[in-house]
Structure formats: structure tokens, C-alpha cells
Amino acid sequence: MLLPAILALIAGASTTLAFAPFNFSVLALITPAALFLLLKRQSLKRACWIGWLFGLGFFGTGVSWVYVSINTYGDTPAIPAALLTASFCAALAVLFLLQIWLYQKYFSKDFPAIAFAVIWLLFEWLRSWLFTGFPWLYLGYSTLDTPLSPLAAIGGVWLLSAVVISVSLALASLIHNRGRKQWLVAFSAIALPLLVSFSLPQHWTTKSGEPIDVAIVQPDIDQLIKWNPLHLESILNRYYSSTEKLLGKKVIIWPETAIPSLYPKVEPYFAPLVAQQQRLGGSLISGIPMKVNDPEHPLGRRIHNSILNLTENTSYHKQRLVPFGEYVPWQDQFRDLFNFLNIPDMTFSLPKNPQQPLLQVGNYQYSTAICYEIAYPELVREYSKNADVILTLSNDTWFSHSIGPDQHFQMARMRAIENGRWLIRSANNGITAIVNAQGKVVVVAPRYTQAVLEGKVQPLQGLTPYQRLGHWPLIIFYFAALGIILAMRQRIFGFSKRYKVQLKRQH
């Protein structure tokens, strides 16, 4: 049992290398196959243990950046921060335990490769919404810089995950049995997706106007001083001086919570800048906390993590907040209990109405995503159908020089392909970039330094197949596949039982 356990842990940990910034995509084909083979001839208890260890390695390396946030910016000493990170990863690994339990108990005997693949994909989907969701490290992201990436316009990252796991299990079957049938299945699993990908049109959307002249300010503000009132003036001065020379650009963009203050308090300071940009016919967009009065709220107001178009007074409020980072779940419903337990109010609130209009910027409409909202494929899909451009603001300074920002940017690029839109990404210290509708990086700013990124963005309209249908056709297919396997298993089992009864009667 020790060797399979160690191999499962190594396989899970190695999977992280398939994603950014390493991009050893082939590992996404190898490690699920390794897990599948390790489960052969294992008891249910041992299989669950192997699954949990795979998940521990997978999340322990894949989301190790959580430690940086807790230790460096959460002011938590190294050992407690490491324990908290380990606990978080161990809890996420339970999803792999449940995934393997379901497979090993009900599906490992009949059509095991198909069942393993389908259950893997269903649990990726489960991670997108369970307990507000943690849609990170889907296998499909490993294909971003491969010839398979155009398939994202058909079925999103979900379809790419299906391709990866299918090839992986086909290769696993080859290792187990190298017959002609297995070779044919493996060849088909690789060749068919490539053939479809190469045959797809390069463009699903059409131009809705002339290219937009864009400038993105990357301020590189130290997170340790950002919310300190003593540094507010120097932060405002940095934005003012960086932006003053850009006035006249069609769109100037600042990152998430660029202004560490409610806007009415600093509006007089920026008024000349905003007025001049308005006179020149341009827009100035910033991430900023916004206060909205709400008599129905226990505190009489809501503080939102928002995007504000300062020149046109249009805004968007973040609707997927980070649990226990930006808000406490169910805080409004259990406020008395939280007060008794001395759990403090978090900074931000969810918007009262999640159905928000697109951000009007000049003659165009922008779909918007703040920070890790860009990781939710369906959220961005729904919001981008009528948009000309996708805009995402972030502050990945929380994760310093870890692999977190690279993974985050990889997901943002995938959203551009899925929705057939150019994407603008503004981040405090990187990765600040402009991405085209094929997910290719057009221009990118140097990281971990103060910079201004300038470029042109092509507004587009139209719908990709993924935008039209979403992920539901795939999800329905997965459930149907499991249902068919169960039905066939029942039929085979029933036939076998009747056959044995007949034999006994004959003897």
C-alpha cells in the first residue's frame, strides 16, 4: 500500500507542472492515467486513500500560493500559515476522495475508463459551484498554448478537459492491454480532436468598430502599505502623474481597488484629471470600493469591490467575493452569532441584484470581471454575450512571486477564446496585458514594476458556439453516460443471475 500511496502523491503534485507558468502540458495526460492504473485491484478503502493523496499533491502544489497570502499579507507566522494552507489543501483533496469513492464503489467493474473520465469531469464541474466554487486547475487549461485551444470556442475549458482526460485514459488502456482495439482508441482520441480543431473557423465574431486606443496603468503599489491612510496621498499622486501624460487615449484603465478609499473622499483630487479626459473624448476606468445605501441591509449600506467609469459614471460591483477574504458567508443571516463569536465584518458586500448591466465605455459595452471572477467560465460567458470587449481588473500582489498570478492569467486567456472577444487585463504589479480573441498575448507589461501598457483593442460582436449553449450539453451527456453504464451493469448483472439460476435447475 505504501508504494501506491507515494506514487499517487507524486502524480498529483506533478500535475501542477502541466499548468502555467511551467506548461508541461503532456503531464496532464500522464498523471490522471497514473491515478487510474493505481486504483486497479485496490479495495474501496485503499482506493479512497490513494485518491485523497493524489488530491493532496494536486492542490498542495497547485494552490501553494495561498501560503504567501496568509503569511506575508495576513501577518500570520510561518508555521500557523503553513498549517492553515495544508488544512485548506487537505479539505480540497476530499473532493478527490469522494470522486474515487464514487468510481471505485459503483463504476470500476464495467467500462472503467469511460466511467473514470466522466466522473473526473463531473467533479471539475462540481468544483465550479460547490460552496461558492473554486474553479481552479481544470485539465483543459493545460491545452491553452497547443493546437487544441480553438476547441474552447465550441465547449469551453470543459470540452478541453474532456479531450485531455479521454486521451489520458486511452493511453492508460494501452498500458494495460496493447491490442489493436486499444491502439485504435488511443489514435482516435488524439487525432479526432486535432482534426476538429484544425477545421474550425479562426474567427467566430466580427468587428463592431474601429480598434480602441487603450492605456493601462500598472502602479506596483506595495500591498503592505496600500490600505494605510498615511500612504494614501503618495498612492494618489502616483496614479495622477502616470495618467496625466496619457490623457486623450480613448480608454485609460487602473487595476482592482486602485484607489484605496471611497471615491467621494478623493473625487476633488481627481476632478481636473477626469474633466480633461472627458473634454478629450476619452474614458477613465478604475477599480475602487463603492458605498451603496441600502435600508434593508443591517448596516444600512453595502460596500462593494467595484469598477467605476469615472468619466461616464457607470459601474460594476463584484458578485463572486472571496469567502473569508472579502466577506463572511451568511454574515447577514447570522450577524448576532458572528458578533457573539467576535467575527469581524469583512470589507465588501455582495450586490443586492446580481443582474448588472454591461459597463458602458464610450460607444462600446464591456463585460467586466474583478479578480478571480475571471476563473468562472459560465459567469463570464453569460456576461459577455452582448459585450464588445472583456475587461478584467485584478490585484495579484496578494500572491507575490508565486505561481498564482500565472495560473490566473492563463484562465483569463481561456475566457477570451471561449467568448471570441479581446480581453484587457489590468493588474497592480502584473500580469497586465492585452489578449486577442484567439487567446494570444498581443502586448504585456513587465512584471513587479511600475509601468504603462499601451495598445489597441478590437471590439467584436457575435456568439461562439460555447456562448450559445454553455456547458450544459456536456454536463447532461456526462450524467447520461453514467446512467447508461449503471443500466448496462444492471442488465448484465441481471442476465448473469438468471443464467446461474437456469444452470442450477438443469443440474
Coordinates of C-alpha atoms in Angstrom, one line a residue:
M1 CA 0.0 0.0 0.0
L2 CA 2.9 2.4 0.7
L3 CA 4.2 2.5 -2.9
P4 CA 0.8 3.3 -4.5
A5 CA 0.3 6.0 -1.9
I6 CA 3.6 7.6 -2.6
L7 CA 3.1 7.3 -6.4
A8 CA -0.4 8.9 -6.0
L9 CA 1.1 11.8 -4.1
I10 CA 3.8 12.3 -6.6
A11 CA 1.4 12.1 -9.5
G12 CA -0.9 14.7 -8.0
A13 CA 1.9 17.1 -7.3
S14 CA 3.3 16.7 -10.8
T15 CA 0.1 17.7 -12.4
T16 CA 0.7 21.3 -11.4
L17 CA 3.6 21.3 -13.9
A18 CA 1.1 21.0 -16.7
F19 CA -0.3 24.5 -16.0
A20 CA 1.3 28.0 -16.1
P21 CA 4.0 29.0 -15.6
F22 CA 5.6 25.6 -16.3
N23 CA 3.3 24.5 -19.2
F24 CA 4.5 20.9 -19.5
S25 CA 1.1 20.0 -21.0
V26 CA 1.9 16.3 -21.5
L27 CA 1.8 15.8 -17.7
A28 CA -1.9 16.4 -17.8
L29 CA -2.1 13.3 -20.0
I30 CA 0.1 11.2 -17.8
T31 CA -1.0 11.8 -14.2
P32 CA -4.7 11.0 -14.5
A33 CA -3.7 7.8 -16.3
A34 CA -1.3 7.0 -13.4
L35 CA -4.1 7.5 -10.9
F36 CA -6.5 5.3 -12.9
L37 CA -3.9 2.5 -13.0
L38 CA -3.0 2.8 -9.3
L39 CA -6.7 2.0 -8.5
K40 CA -6.6 -1.4 -10.2
R41 CA -7.2 -4.2 -7.7
Q42 CA -7.5 -1.9 -4.7
S43 CA -10.1 -2.2 -2.0
L44 CA -12.5 0.7 -1.6
K45 CA -10.8 2.0 1.5
R46 CA -7.3 1.9 -0.1
A47 CA -8.7 3.5 -3.3
C48 CA -10.1 6.4 -1.4
W49 CA -6.8 6.9 0.4
I50 CA -5.0 6.9 -2.9
G51 CA -7.5 9.4 -4.3
W52 CA -7.1 11.7 -1.3
L53 CA -3.3 11.6 -1.5
F54 CA -3.5 12.4 -5.3
G55 CA -5.7 15.4 -4.4
L56 CA -3.3 16.5 -1.6
G57 CA -0.4 16.5 -4.0
F58 CA -2.5 18.2 -6.7
F59 CA -3.8 21.1 -4.5
G60 CA -0.7 21.1 -2.2
T61 CA 1.5 22.3 -5.1
G62 CA -1.2 23.8 -7.3
V63 CA -2.6 26.3 -4.8
S64 CA 0.6 26.7 -2.7
W65 CA 0.3 30.4 -3.3
V66 CA -2.3 30.6 -0.6
Y67 CA 0.5 30.4 1.9
V68 CA 2.0 33.6 0.6
S69 CA -1.2 35.5 1.1
I70 CA -1.7 34.1 4.6
N71 CA 1.9 34.5 5.8
T72 CA 3.1 37.7 4.0
Y73 CA -0.1 39.8 3.9
G74 CA -2.2 38.1 6.5
D75 CA 0.5 38.7 9.1
T76 CA 0.4 35.0 10.2
P77 CA 3.6 33.4 11.4
A78 CA 5.2 30.8 9.1
I79 CA 4.2 27.6 11.0
P80 CA 0.5 28.6 11.5
A81 CA 0.3 29.8 7.9
A82 CA 1.7 26.5 6.7
L83 CA -0.8 24.6 8.8
L84 CA -3.7 26.7 7.5
T85 CA -2.5 26.2 3.9
A86 CA -2.1 22.5 4.5
S87 CA -5.6 22.3 6.0
F88 CA -7.1 24.1 3.1
C89 CA -5.4 21.8 0.6
A90 CA -6.4 18.7 2.6
A91 CA -10.0 19.9 2.6
L92 CA -9.9 20.4 -1.2
A93 CA -8.4 16.9 -1.6
V94 CA -11.6 15.4 0.0
L95 CA -13.2 16.1 -3.4
F96 CA -10.8 13.7 -5.0
L97 CA -11.5 11.2 -2.2
L98 CA -15.3 11.4 -3.0
Q99 CA -14.6 11.2 -6.7
I100 CA -12.6 8.0 -6.3
W101 CA -15.1 6.5 -3.8
L102 CA -17.9 7.0 -6.4
Y103 CA -15.8 5.5 -9.1
Q104 CA -14.5 2.5 -7.2
K105 CA -17.7 1.6 -5.5
Y106 CA -20.1 1.8 -8.5
F107 CA -18.2 2.0 -11.8
S108 CA -14.8 0.4 -11.6
K109 CA -16.0 -3.0 -12.9
D110 CA -17.9 -2.1 -16.0
F111 CA -16.5 0.3 -18.6
P112 CA -14.0 1.6 -16.0
A113 CA -12.0 4.0 -18.3
I114 CA -15.2 5.8 -19.5
A115 CA -16.6 6.0 -16.0
F116 CA -13.4 7.3 -14.6
A117 CA -13.2 10.1 -17.2
V118 CA -16.8 11.1 -16.8
I119 CA -16.6 11.2 -13.0
W120 CA -13.4 13.3 -13.2
L121 CA -15.2 15.8 -15.5
L122 CA -18.3 16.0 -13.3
F123 CA -16.2 16.8 -10.2
E124 CA -14.4 19.6 -12.2
W125 CA -17.9 21.0 -12.8
L126 CA -18.8 20.4 -9.1
R127 CA -15.8 22.5 -8.1
S128 CA -17.1 25.4 -10.1
W129 CA -20.1 26.0 -7.8
L130 CA -19.9 23.9 -4.6
F131 CA -19.5 26.2 -1.5
T132 CA -19.4 29.3 -3.9
G133 CA -16.9 27.4 -6.1
F134 CA -13.1 27.1 -6.6
P135 CA -12.8 26.7 -10.4
W136 CA -9.0 26.3 -10.4
L137 CA -6.7 23.9 -12.2
Y138 CA -9.0 22.3 -14.7
L139 CA -7.2 19.9 -17.0
G140 CA -8.3 21.9 -20.1
Y141 CA -6.2 24.9 -19.1
S142 CA -3.1 22.8 -19.9
T143 CA -4.0 22.9 -23.6
L144 CA -4.0 26.7 -23.9
D145 CA -0.9 27.0 -26.0
T146 CA -1.5 23.9 -28.0
P147 CA -3.3 23.3 -31.3
L148 CA -6.3 22.1 -29.3
S149 CA -7.1 25.5 -27.8
P150 CA -9.6 26.6 -30.5
L151 CA -12.0 23.9 -29.2
A152 CA -12.7 26.2 -26.3
A153 CA -14.9 28.3 -28.6
I154 CA -17.1 25.1 -29.0
G155 CA -17.4 23.8 -25.5
G156 CA -15.2 26.0 -23.2
V157 CA -12.5 24.7 -21.0
W158 CA -14.9 21.9 -20.1
L159 CA -14.6 20.4 -23.6
L160 CA -10.8 20.7 -23.5
S161 CA -10.8 18.9 -20.1
A162 CA -12.8 16.1 -21.7
V163 CA -10.3 15.8 -24.5
V164 CA -7.4 15.6 -22.1
I165 CA -8.9 13.0 -19.8
S166 CA -10.1 11.0 -22.8
V167 CA -6.5 10.8 -24.3
S168 CA -5.1 10.1 -20.8
L169 CA -7.4 7.1 -20.2
A170 CA -6.9 5.9 -23.8
L171 CA -3.1 5.8 -23.1
A172 CA -3.8 4.1 -19.7
S173 CA -5.8 1.4 -21.6
L174 CA -2.8 0.9 -23.9
I175 CA -0.5 0.2 -21.0
H176 CA -3.0 -2.3 -19.6
N177 CA -3.7 -4.0 -22.9
R178 CA -1.9 -3.3 -26.2
G179 CA -4.4 -4.9 -28.5
R180 CA -5.4 -3.5 -31.9
K181 CA -8.6 -2.1 -30.4
Q182 CA -6.7 -0.1 -27.8
W183 CA -4.3 1.3 -30.4
L184 CA -7.3 2.4 -32.5
V185 CA -9.0 4.1 -29.5
A186 CA -5.8 5.9 -28.5
F187 CA -5.2 7.1 -32.1
S188 CA -8.8 8.3 -32.4
A189 CA -8.7 10.1 -29.0
I190 CA -5.7 12.1 -30.2
A191 CA -6.4 12.5 -33.9
L192 CA -10.2 13.4 -33.9
P193 CA -9.9 16.5 -31.6
L194 CA -6.9 17.7 -33.6
L195 CA -8.8 17.2 -36.8
V196 CA -11.8 19.1 -35.5
S197 CA -9.6 21.9 -34.0
F198 CA -7.8 22.5 -37.3
S199 CA -11.1 22.5 -39.2
L200 CA -12.7 25.2 -37.1
P201 CA -13.0 28.8 -38.3
Q202 CA -10.4 31.2 -37.0
H203 CA -12.9 33.9 -36.1
W204 CA -16.4 33.3 -34.7
T205 CA -17.1 37.0 -34.1
T206 CA -17.0 40.1 -36.3
K207 CA -15.7 43.7 -35.9
S208 CA -18.1 46.1 -34.2
G209 CA -16.0 49.2 -34.7
E210 CA -12.5 50.6 -35.1
P211 CA -9.7 49.5 -32.8
I212 CA -9.7 51.2 -29.4
D213 CA -6.6 53.0 -28.2
V214 CA -6.0 51.8 -24.7
A215 CA -3.6 52.6 -21.9
I216 CA -3.3 50.5 -18.7
V217 CA -1.5 51.9 -15.7
Q218 CA 0.4 49.3 -13.6
P219 CA 1.2 51.1 -10.4
D220 CA 3.1 48.4 -8.5
I221 CA 1.8 49.5 -5.1
D222 CA 3.1 47.5 -2.1
Q223 CA 0.2 45.6 -0.6
L224 CA 1.6 46.2 2.9
I225 CA 1.1 49.9 2.6
K226 CA -1.8 50.1 0.2
W227 CA -4.6 50.5 2.9
N228 CA -2.5 52.6 5.3
P229 CA -4.0 56.1 5.4
L230 CA -0.6 57.6 5.8
H231 CA 0.3 56.4 2.3
L232 CA -2.9 57.5 0.6
E233 CA -1.6 60.8 -0.8
S234 CA 1.5 59.2 -2.3
I235 CA -0.6 56.5 -4.0
L236 CA -3.0 59.1 -5.4
N237 CA 0.0 61.1 -6.7
R238 CA 1.4 58.0 -8.4
Y239 CA -1.9 57.5 -10.4
Y240 CA -2.2 61.2 -11.2
S241 CA 1.3 61.5 -12.6
S242 CA 1.1 58.3 -14.5
T243 CA -2.2 59.2 -16.0
E244 CA -1.7 62.9 -16.8
K245 CA 0.6 62.1 -19.7
L246 CA -1.9 59.6 -21.1
L247 CA -4.9 61.9 -21.4
G248 CA -6.6 61.7 -24.8
K249 CA -6.3 58.0 -25.0
K250 CA -9.7 56.5 -25.7
V251 CA -9.6 54.4 -22.6
I252 CA -7.3 54.6 -19.6
I253 CA -7.5 51.8 -17.0
W254 CA -6.4 51.4 -13.4
P255 CA -6.4 48.0 -11.6
E256 CA -8.6 46.4 -8.9
T257 CA -9.1 48.7 -5.8
A258 CA -6.6 51.1 -7.3
I259 CA -8.0 53.9 -5.1
P260 CA -7.8 52.6 -1.5
S261 CA -10.6 54.9 -0.4
L262 CA -14.3 55.6 -1.1
Y263 CA -14.4 57.8 -4.2
P264 CA -16.3 60.8 -2.7
K265 CA -13.3 61.3 -0.4
V266 CA -10.8 61.6 -3.3
E267 CA -13.1 62.9 -6.0
P268 CA -11.9 66.5 -5.7
Y269 CA -8.3 65.4 -6.1
F270 CA -9.0 63.6 -9.4
A271 CA -11.7 66.1 -10.7
P272 CA -9.3 68.0 -13.0
L273 CA -7.9 64.8 -14.5
V274 CA -11.4 63.4 -15.1
A275 CA -12.7 66.6 -16.6
Q276 CA -9.7 66.9 -19.0
Q277 CA -10.2 63.2 -20.1
Q278 CA -13.9 63.9 -20.7
R279 CA -13.1 67.0 -22.8
L280 CA -10.8 64.9 -24.9
G281 CA -13.5 62.3 -25.5
G282 CA -11.9 59.5 -23.5
S283 CA -12.8 57.3 -20.6
L284 CA -11.0 56.7 -17.3
I285 CA -11.8 53.4 -15.5
S286 CA -10.7 52.4 -12.0
G287 CA -11.2 49.6 -9.5
I288 CA -12.5 51.2 -6.3
P289 CA -14.5 50.5 -3.2
M290 CA -18.0 51.9 -3.6
K291 CA -20.7 52.6 -0.9
V292 CA -24.3 52.0 -1.8
N293 CA -27.0 52.9 0.7
D294 CA -29.4 50.0 1.4
P295 CA -32.1 50.5 4.1
E296 CA -32.7 46.7 4.1
H297 CA -29.1 45.9 5.0
P298 CA -28.4 45.5 8.7
L299 CA -25.8 48.2 8.5
G300 CA -27.8 50.5 6.2
R301 CA -25.3 50.3 3.5
R302 CA -23.2 48.0 1.3
I303 CA -19.5 48.4 0.5
H304 CA -18.7 46.9 -2.9
N305 CA -15.5 45.9 -4.6
S306 CA -16.3 47.8 -7.8
I307 CA -15.2 49.0 -11.2
L308 CA -16.1 52.6 -11.9
N309 CA -16.0 54.5 -15.1
L310 CA -15.1 57.9 -13.6
T311 CA -15.8 59.9 -16.8
E312 CA -19.3 58.3 -17.5
N313 CA -20.4 57.3 -14.0
T314 CA -21.2 53.7 -14.9
S315 CA -20.1 50.9 -12.5
Y316 CA -20.0 47.2 -11.8
H317 CA -20.0 45.5 -8.4
K318 CA -18.1 42.3 -7.9
Q319 CA -20.5 39.4 -7.4
R320 CA -18.1 36.5 -6.6
L321 CA -16.3 37.5 -3.5
V322 CA -13.5 35.5 -1.9
P323 CA -15.1 33.7 1.1
F324 CA -13.4 34.7 4.4
G325 CA -11.2 37.1 2.4
E326 CA -13.6 39.7 1.2
Y327 CA -16.7 38.6 3.1
V328 CA -18.0 36.0 5.6
P329 CA -20.7 33.7 4.1
W330 CA -24.1 34.1 5.6
Q331 CA -23.0 37.0 7.7
D332 CA -26.2 38.9 7.3
Q333 CA -28.3 35.9 8.3
F334 CA -26.2 35.0 11.3
R335 CA -25.0 38.5 12.3
D336 CA -25.9 38.1 16.0
L337 CA -24.0 34.8 16.2
F338 CA -20.9 36.3 14.4
N339 CA -21.0 39.2 16.8
F340 CA -21.1 36.8 19.7
L341 CA -18.2 34.9 18.3
N342 CA -16.3 38.2 17.6
I343 CA -16.1 37.5 13.9
P344 CA -15.5 41.0 12.3
D345 CA -17.3 42.5 9.4
M346 CA -15.5 41.9 6.1
T347 CA -14.8 44.8 3.8
F348 CA -17.1 44.0 0.9
S349 CA -20.7 43.0 0.3
L350 CA -22.4 41.1 -2.4
P351 CA -24.5 43.2 -4.7
K352 CA -28.2 43.3 -3.9
N353 CA -29.0 42.5 -7.5
P354 CA -26.5 40.2 -9.3
Q355 CA -28.1 41.1 -12.7
Q356 CA -26.0 44.1 -13.6
P357 CA -25.8 46.0 -16.9
L358 CA -22.6 45.9 -19.0
L359 CA -20.2 48.7 -18.4
Q360 CA -20.7 51.5 -20.9
V361 CA -17.4 52.8 -22.1
G362 CA -17.7 55.4 -24.9
N363 CA -19.6 53.7 -27.8
Y364 CA -18.9 50.2 -26.6
Q365 CA -20.0 47.8 -23.9
Y366 CA -17.5 46.0 -21.7
S367 CA -18.2 42.8 -19.8
T368 CA -16.3 43.0 -16.5
A369 CA -14.7 40.6 -14.1
I370 CA -12.9 41.5 -10.9
C371 CA -10.0 39.3 -9.7
Y372 CA -10.9 35.6 -9.5
E373 CA -14.3 36.2 -11.2
I374 CA -12.5 35.6 -14.4
A375 CA -11.9 32.0 -13.3
Y376 CA -15.7 31.3 -13.6
P377 CA -16.3 30.2 -17.2
E378 CA -20.1 30.4 -17.0
L379 CA -20.2 33.8 -15.3
V380 CA -18.0 35.4 -18.0
R381 CA -19.9 33.6 -20.7
E382 CA -23.3 34.9 -19.6
Y383 CA -22.0 38.4 -19.1
S384 CA -20.1 38.6 -22.4
K385 CA -22.8 37.7 -24.9
N386 CA -23.6 41.3 -25.9
A387 CA -20.2 42.8 -25.0
D388 CA -17.6 44.2 -27.4
V389 CA -14.7 43.7 -25.0
I390 CA -13.9 41.7 -21.9
L391 CA -12.2 43.8 -19.1
T392 CA -10.8 42.2 -16.0
L393 CA -9.1 44.0 -13.1
S394 CA -7.0 42.2 -10.5
N395 CA -4.6 42.7 -7.7
D396 CA -2.4 39.6 -7.7
T397 CA 0.1 41.3 -5.4
W398 CA -1.5 39.2 -2.6
F399 CA 0.4 36.2 -4.1
S400 CA 3.7 37.9 -4.7
H401 CA 6.1 36.0 -6.9
S402 CA 4.3 32.6 -6.6
I403 CA 2.7 30.6 -9.4
G404 CA -0.8 32.0 -8.6
P405 CA -0.7 35.1 -10.9
D406 CA 0.4 32.9 -13.9
Q407 CA -2.4 30.5 -13.3
H408 CA -4.8 33.4 -13.0
F409 CA -3.7 34.9 -16.3
Q410 CA -3.9 31.5 -18.0
M411 CA -7.6 31.3 -17.1
A412 CA -8.2 34.9 -18.4
R413 CA -6.7 34.0 -21.7
M414 CA -9.0 31.0 -22.0
R415 CA -12.0 33.2 -21.4
A416 CA -11.0 35.2 -24.5
I417 CA -11.1 32.1 -26.7
E418 CA -14.4 30.8 -25.2
N419 CA -16.2 34.1 -25.9
G420 CA -14.4 35.2 -29.1
R421 CA -13.5 38.6 -27.5
W422 CA -10.4 40.6 -27.0
L423 CA -9.5 40.8 -23.3
I424 CA -7.9 43.7 -21.3
R425 CA -6.2 42.7 -18.1
S426 CA -5.1 45.4 -15.6
A427 CA -3.2 44.3 -12.5
N428 CA -1.4 46.1 -9.8
N429 CA 2.0 44.5 -10.4
G430 CA 1.2 42.1 -13.3
I431 CA 0.2 40.3 -15.3
T432 CA -1.1 43.4 -17.2
A433 CA -1.8 42.5 -20.8
I434 CA -4.0 42.7 -23.9
V435 CA -5.1 39.4 -25.3
N436 CA -6.8 38.8 -28.7
A437 CA -9.9 36.7 -29.4
Q438 CA -7.7 33.6 -30.0
G439 CA -6.1 33.8 -26.6
K440 CA -2.8 35.1 -27.8
V441 CA -1.0 37.8 -25.9
V442 CA -0.7 40.9 -28.0
V443 CA 1.2 43.1 -25.6
V444 CA 2.2 42.5 -21.9
A445 CA 3.8 44.8 -19.3
P446 CA 6.9 43.8 -17.4
R447 CA 6.0 42.4 -14.0
Y448 CA 6.8 43.6 -10.5
T449 CA 7.5 47.2 -11.6
Q450 CA 5.7 50.4 -12.3
A451 CA 4.7 50.6 -15.9
V452 CA 2.2 51.8 -18.5
L453 CA 1.0 49.4 -21.2
E454 CA -0.4 50.9 -24.4
G455 CA -2.1 49.1 -27.3
K456 CA -5.1 48.7 -29.5
V457 CA -8.1 46.5 -28.8
Q458 CA -10.5 45.3 -31.5
P459 CA -14.2 45.4 -30.4
L460 CA -16.1 42.4 -31.6
Q461 CA -19.7 41.2 -31.6
G462 CA -21.3 37.8 -32.3
L463 CA -21.6 34.5 -30.5
T464 CA -19.3 31.5 -30.3
P465 CA -21.0 28.0 -30.0
Y466 CA -19.9 27.9 -26.3
Q467 CA -21.7 31.3 -25.7
R468 CA -24.8 29.9 -27.3
L469 CA -25.0 26.6 -25.5
G470 CA -22.8 26.9 -22.4
H471 CA -21.6 23.8 -20.6
W472 CA -25.0 22.1 -20.1
P473 CA -24.8 19.8 -23.2
L474 CA -21.6 18.3 -21.8
I475 CA -22.9 18.0 -18.2
I476 CA -26.1 16.3 -19.4
F477 CA -24.1 14.0 -21.6
Y478 CA -21.9 13.0 -18.6
F479 CA -24.9 12.2 -16.4
A480 CA -26.5 10.3 -19.2
A481 CA -23.2 8.3 -19.7
L482 CA -23.1 7.3 -16.1
G483 CA -26.8 6.4 -16.2
I484 CA -26.2 4.1 -19.3
I485 CA -23.3 2.4 -17.6
L486 CA -25.4 1.7 -14.5
A487 CA -28.3 0.5 -16.6
M488 CA -26.0 -1.8 -18.6
R489 CA -24.4 -3.1 -15.5
Q490 CA -27.8 -3.9 -14.0
R491 CA -28.8 -5.6 -17.2
I492 CA -25.6 -7.7 -17.3
F493 CA -25.8 -8.5 -13.7
G494 CA -29.5 -9.5 -14.0
F495 CA -28.7 -11.7 -17.1
S496 CA -25.8 -13.4 -15.2
K497 CA -28.0 -14.1 -12.2
R498 CA -30.8 -15.6 -14.3
Y499 CA -28.2 -17.7 -16.2
K500 CA -26.9 -19.1 -13.0
V501 CA -30.4 -20.0 -11.8
Q502 CA -31.1 -21.8 -15.0
L503 CA -27.9 -23.8 -14.7
K504 CA -28.8 -24.9 -11.2
R505 CA -32.3 -26.1 -12.4
Q506 CA -30.7 -28.1 -15.2
H507 CA -28.4 -29.9 -12.8

